[in-house]
mmCIF file of C-alpha atoms in Angstrom:
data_model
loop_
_atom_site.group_PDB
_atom_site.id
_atom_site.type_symbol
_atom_site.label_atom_id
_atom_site.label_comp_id
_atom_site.label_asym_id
_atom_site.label_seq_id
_atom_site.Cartn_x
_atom_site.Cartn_y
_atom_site.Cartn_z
ATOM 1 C CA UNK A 1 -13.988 -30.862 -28.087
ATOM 2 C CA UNK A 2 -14.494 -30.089 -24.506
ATOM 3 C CA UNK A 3 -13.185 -28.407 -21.634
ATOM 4 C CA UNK A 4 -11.541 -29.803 -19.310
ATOM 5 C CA UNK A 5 -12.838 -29.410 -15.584
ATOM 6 C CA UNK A 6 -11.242 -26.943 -13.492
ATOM 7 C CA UNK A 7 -8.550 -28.659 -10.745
ATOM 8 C CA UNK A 8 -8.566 -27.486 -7.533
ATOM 9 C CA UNK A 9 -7.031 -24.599 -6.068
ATOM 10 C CA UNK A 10 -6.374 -22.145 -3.360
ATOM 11 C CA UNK A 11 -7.338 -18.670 -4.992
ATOM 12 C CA UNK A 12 -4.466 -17.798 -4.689
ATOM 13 C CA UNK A 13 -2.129 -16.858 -8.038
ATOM 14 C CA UNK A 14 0.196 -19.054 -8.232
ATOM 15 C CA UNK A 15 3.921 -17.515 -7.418
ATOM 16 C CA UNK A 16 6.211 -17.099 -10.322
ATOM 17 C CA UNK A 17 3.428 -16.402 -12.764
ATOM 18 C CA UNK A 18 1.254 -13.092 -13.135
ATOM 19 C CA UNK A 19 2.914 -11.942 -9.449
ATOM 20 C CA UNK A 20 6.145 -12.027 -10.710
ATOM 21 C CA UNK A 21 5.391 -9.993 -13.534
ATOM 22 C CA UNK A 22 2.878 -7.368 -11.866
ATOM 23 C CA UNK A 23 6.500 -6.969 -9.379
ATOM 24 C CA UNK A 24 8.563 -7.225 -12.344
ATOM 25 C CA UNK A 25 6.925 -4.473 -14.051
ATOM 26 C CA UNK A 26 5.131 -2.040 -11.403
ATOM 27 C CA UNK A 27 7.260 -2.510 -8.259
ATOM 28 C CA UNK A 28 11.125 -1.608 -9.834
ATOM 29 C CA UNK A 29 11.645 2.216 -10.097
ATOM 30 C CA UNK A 30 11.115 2.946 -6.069
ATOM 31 C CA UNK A 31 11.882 1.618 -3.085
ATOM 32 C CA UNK A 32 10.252 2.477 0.490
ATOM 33 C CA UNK A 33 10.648 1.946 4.024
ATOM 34 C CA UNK A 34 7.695 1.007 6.077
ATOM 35 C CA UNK A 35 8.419 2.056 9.981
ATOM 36 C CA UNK A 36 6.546 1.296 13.021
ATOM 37 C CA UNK A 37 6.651 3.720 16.154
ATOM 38 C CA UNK A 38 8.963 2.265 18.371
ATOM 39 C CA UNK A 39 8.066 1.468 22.247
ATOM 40 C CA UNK A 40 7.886 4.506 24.550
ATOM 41 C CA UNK A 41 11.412 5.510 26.285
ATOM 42 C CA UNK A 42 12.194 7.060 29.666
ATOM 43 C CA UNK A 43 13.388 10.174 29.562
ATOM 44 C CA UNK A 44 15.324 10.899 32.978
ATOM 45 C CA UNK A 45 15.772 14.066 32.478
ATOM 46 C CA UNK A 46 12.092 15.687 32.345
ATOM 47 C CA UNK A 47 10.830 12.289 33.876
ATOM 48 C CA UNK A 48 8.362 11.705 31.310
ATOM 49 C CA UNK A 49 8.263 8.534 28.830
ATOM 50 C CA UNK A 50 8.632 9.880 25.236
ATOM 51 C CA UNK A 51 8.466 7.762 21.953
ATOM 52 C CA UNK A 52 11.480 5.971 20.704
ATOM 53 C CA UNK A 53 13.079 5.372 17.696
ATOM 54 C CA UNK A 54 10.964 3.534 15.239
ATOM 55 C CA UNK A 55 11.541 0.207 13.674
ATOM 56 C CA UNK A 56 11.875 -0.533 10.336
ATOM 57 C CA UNK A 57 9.481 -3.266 9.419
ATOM 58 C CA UNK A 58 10.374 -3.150 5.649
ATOM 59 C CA UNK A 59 12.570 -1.807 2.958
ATOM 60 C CA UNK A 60 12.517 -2.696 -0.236
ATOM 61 C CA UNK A 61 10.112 -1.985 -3.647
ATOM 62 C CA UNK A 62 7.237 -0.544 -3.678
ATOM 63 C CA UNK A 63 5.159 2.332 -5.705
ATOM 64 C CA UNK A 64 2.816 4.689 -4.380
ATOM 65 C CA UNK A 65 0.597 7.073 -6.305
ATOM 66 C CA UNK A 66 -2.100 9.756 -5.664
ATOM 67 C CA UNK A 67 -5.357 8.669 -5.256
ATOM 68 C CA UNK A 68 -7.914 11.742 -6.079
ATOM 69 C CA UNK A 69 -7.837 14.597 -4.110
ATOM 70 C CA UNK A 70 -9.370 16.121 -0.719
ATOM 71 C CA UNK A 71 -12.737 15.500 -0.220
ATOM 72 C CA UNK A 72 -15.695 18.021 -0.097
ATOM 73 C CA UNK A 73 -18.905 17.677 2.077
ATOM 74 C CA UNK A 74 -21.195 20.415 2.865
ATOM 75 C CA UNK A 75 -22.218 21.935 6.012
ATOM 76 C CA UNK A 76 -25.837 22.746 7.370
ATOM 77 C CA UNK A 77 -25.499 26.379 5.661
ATOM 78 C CA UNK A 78 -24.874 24.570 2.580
ATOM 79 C CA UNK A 79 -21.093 26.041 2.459
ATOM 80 C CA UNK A 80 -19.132 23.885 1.121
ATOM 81 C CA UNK A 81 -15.322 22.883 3.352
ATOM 82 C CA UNK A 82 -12.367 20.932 2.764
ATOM 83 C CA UNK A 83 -13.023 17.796 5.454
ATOM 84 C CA UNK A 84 -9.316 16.768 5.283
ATOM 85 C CA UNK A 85 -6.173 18.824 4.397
ATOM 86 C CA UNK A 86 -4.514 16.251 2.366
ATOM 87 C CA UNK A 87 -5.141 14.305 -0.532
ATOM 88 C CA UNK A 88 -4.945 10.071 -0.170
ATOM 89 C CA UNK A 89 -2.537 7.909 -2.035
ATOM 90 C CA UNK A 90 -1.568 4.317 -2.334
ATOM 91 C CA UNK A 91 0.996 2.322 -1.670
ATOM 92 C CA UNK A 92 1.603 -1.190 -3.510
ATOM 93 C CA UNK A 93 3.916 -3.327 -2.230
ATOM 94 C CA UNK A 94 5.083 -7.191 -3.222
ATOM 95 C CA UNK A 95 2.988 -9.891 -1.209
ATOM 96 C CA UNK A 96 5.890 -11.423 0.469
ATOM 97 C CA UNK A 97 6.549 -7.514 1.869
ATOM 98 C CA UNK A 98 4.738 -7.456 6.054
ATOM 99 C CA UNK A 99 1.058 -6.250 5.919
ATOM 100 C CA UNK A 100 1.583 -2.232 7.119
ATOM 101 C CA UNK A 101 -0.438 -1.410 9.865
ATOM 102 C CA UNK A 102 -2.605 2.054 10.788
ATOM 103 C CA UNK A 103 -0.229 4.281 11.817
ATOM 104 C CA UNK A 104 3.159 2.975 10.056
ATOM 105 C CA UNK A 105 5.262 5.725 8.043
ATOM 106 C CA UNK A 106 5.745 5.151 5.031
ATOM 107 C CA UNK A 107 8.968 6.947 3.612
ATOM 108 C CA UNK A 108 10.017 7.408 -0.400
ATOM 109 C CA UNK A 109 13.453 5.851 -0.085
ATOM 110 C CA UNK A 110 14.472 6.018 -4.014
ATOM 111 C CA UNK A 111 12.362 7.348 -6.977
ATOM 112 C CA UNK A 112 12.898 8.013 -10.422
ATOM 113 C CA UNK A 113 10.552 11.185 -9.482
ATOM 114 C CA UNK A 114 13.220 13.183 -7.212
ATOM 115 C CA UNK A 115 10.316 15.068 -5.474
ATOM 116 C CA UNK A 116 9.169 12.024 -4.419
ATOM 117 C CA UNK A 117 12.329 11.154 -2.772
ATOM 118 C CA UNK A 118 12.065 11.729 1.446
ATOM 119 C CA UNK A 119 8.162 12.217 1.224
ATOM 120 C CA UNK A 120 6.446 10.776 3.744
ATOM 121 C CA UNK A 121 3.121 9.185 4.553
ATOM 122 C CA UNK A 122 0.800 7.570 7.216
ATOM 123 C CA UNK A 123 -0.891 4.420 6.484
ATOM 124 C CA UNK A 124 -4.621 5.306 7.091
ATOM 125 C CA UNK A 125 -5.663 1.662 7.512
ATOM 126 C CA UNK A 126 -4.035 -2.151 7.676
ATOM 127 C CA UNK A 127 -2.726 -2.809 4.171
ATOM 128 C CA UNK A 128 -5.454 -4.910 2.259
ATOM 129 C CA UNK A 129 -5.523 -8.686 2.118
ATOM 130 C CA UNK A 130 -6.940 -11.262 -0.041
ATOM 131 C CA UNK A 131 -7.228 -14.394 -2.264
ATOM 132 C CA UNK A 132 -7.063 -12.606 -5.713
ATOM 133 C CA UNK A 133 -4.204 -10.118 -4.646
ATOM 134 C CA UNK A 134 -1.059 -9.688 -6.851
ATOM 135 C CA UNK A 135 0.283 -6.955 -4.612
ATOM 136 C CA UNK A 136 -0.613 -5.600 -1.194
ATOM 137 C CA UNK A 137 -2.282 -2.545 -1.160
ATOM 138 C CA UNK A 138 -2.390 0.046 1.543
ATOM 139 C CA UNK A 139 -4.165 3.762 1.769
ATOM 140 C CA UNK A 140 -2.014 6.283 3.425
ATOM 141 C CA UNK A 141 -2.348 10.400 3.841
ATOM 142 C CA UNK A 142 0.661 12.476 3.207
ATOM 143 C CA UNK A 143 3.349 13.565 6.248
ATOM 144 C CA UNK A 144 5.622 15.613 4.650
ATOM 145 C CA UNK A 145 7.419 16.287 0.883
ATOM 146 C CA UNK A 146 10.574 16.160 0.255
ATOM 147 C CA UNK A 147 12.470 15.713 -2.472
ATOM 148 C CA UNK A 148 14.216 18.230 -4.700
ATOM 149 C CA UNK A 149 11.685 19.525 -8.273
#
């Protein structure tokens, strides 16, 4: 008995199979709102240009989770310091969902987790591409909590 050769393909999973069950299963208990800072605004009464409203570029399901903590480096004196104030988490949303860019809030719309609910984030980086992706993936640092624990 042999195998038989490989056909040819894209890399790419193909939709309906293992995507729709990595959504089916990881991406239904929260929803989130990706928003991008809106273009600056004139403000005629202090005559400066201030930022307006932002735009949502998507809402719908995602999941986020922590991601270790703060990091620790040490100094010449060998003391060690927190480098950043706040730990990093993640944020997996479906493939068809717009790639977030550095910068976008990220808000906790609806969670089973009610302190979750209202938190916010910043995306630290472009969400992650690739071939061999069943979700997109993007690193963010936390804004603000919310929620009610």
């Amino acid at each position: 008995m042999t195998t038989p050769p490989p056909g040819p393909s894209t890399g790419v999973p193909a939709p309906g199979g293992i995507i729709s069950a990595v959504e089916r299963i990881l991406l239904s208990d929260e929803e989130v709102r990706i928003s991008a800072p809106g273009p600056q605004i004139f403000d005629p009464n202090t005559g400066q240009y201030v930022p307006g409203p932002d735009g949502v570029a998507y809402e719908g399901p995602g999941l986020h989770r922590a991601s270790g903590g703060p990091g620790l480096v040490l100094r010449l004196e060998g003391q060690p310091y927190r480098d950043d104030g706040d730990g990093r988490y993640l944020l997996f949303t479906p493939l068809s969902a717009p790639v977030a860019a550095e910068g976008n809030t990220v808000t906790i719309v609806k969670s089973k987790d009610s302190a979750a609910i209202g938190r916010t984030f910043h995306a630290l980086d472009p969400g992650e591409t690739g071939g061999m992706s069943v979700v997109r993936t993007t690193w963010m640092r936390i804004a603000k909590t919310g929620g009610a624990a």
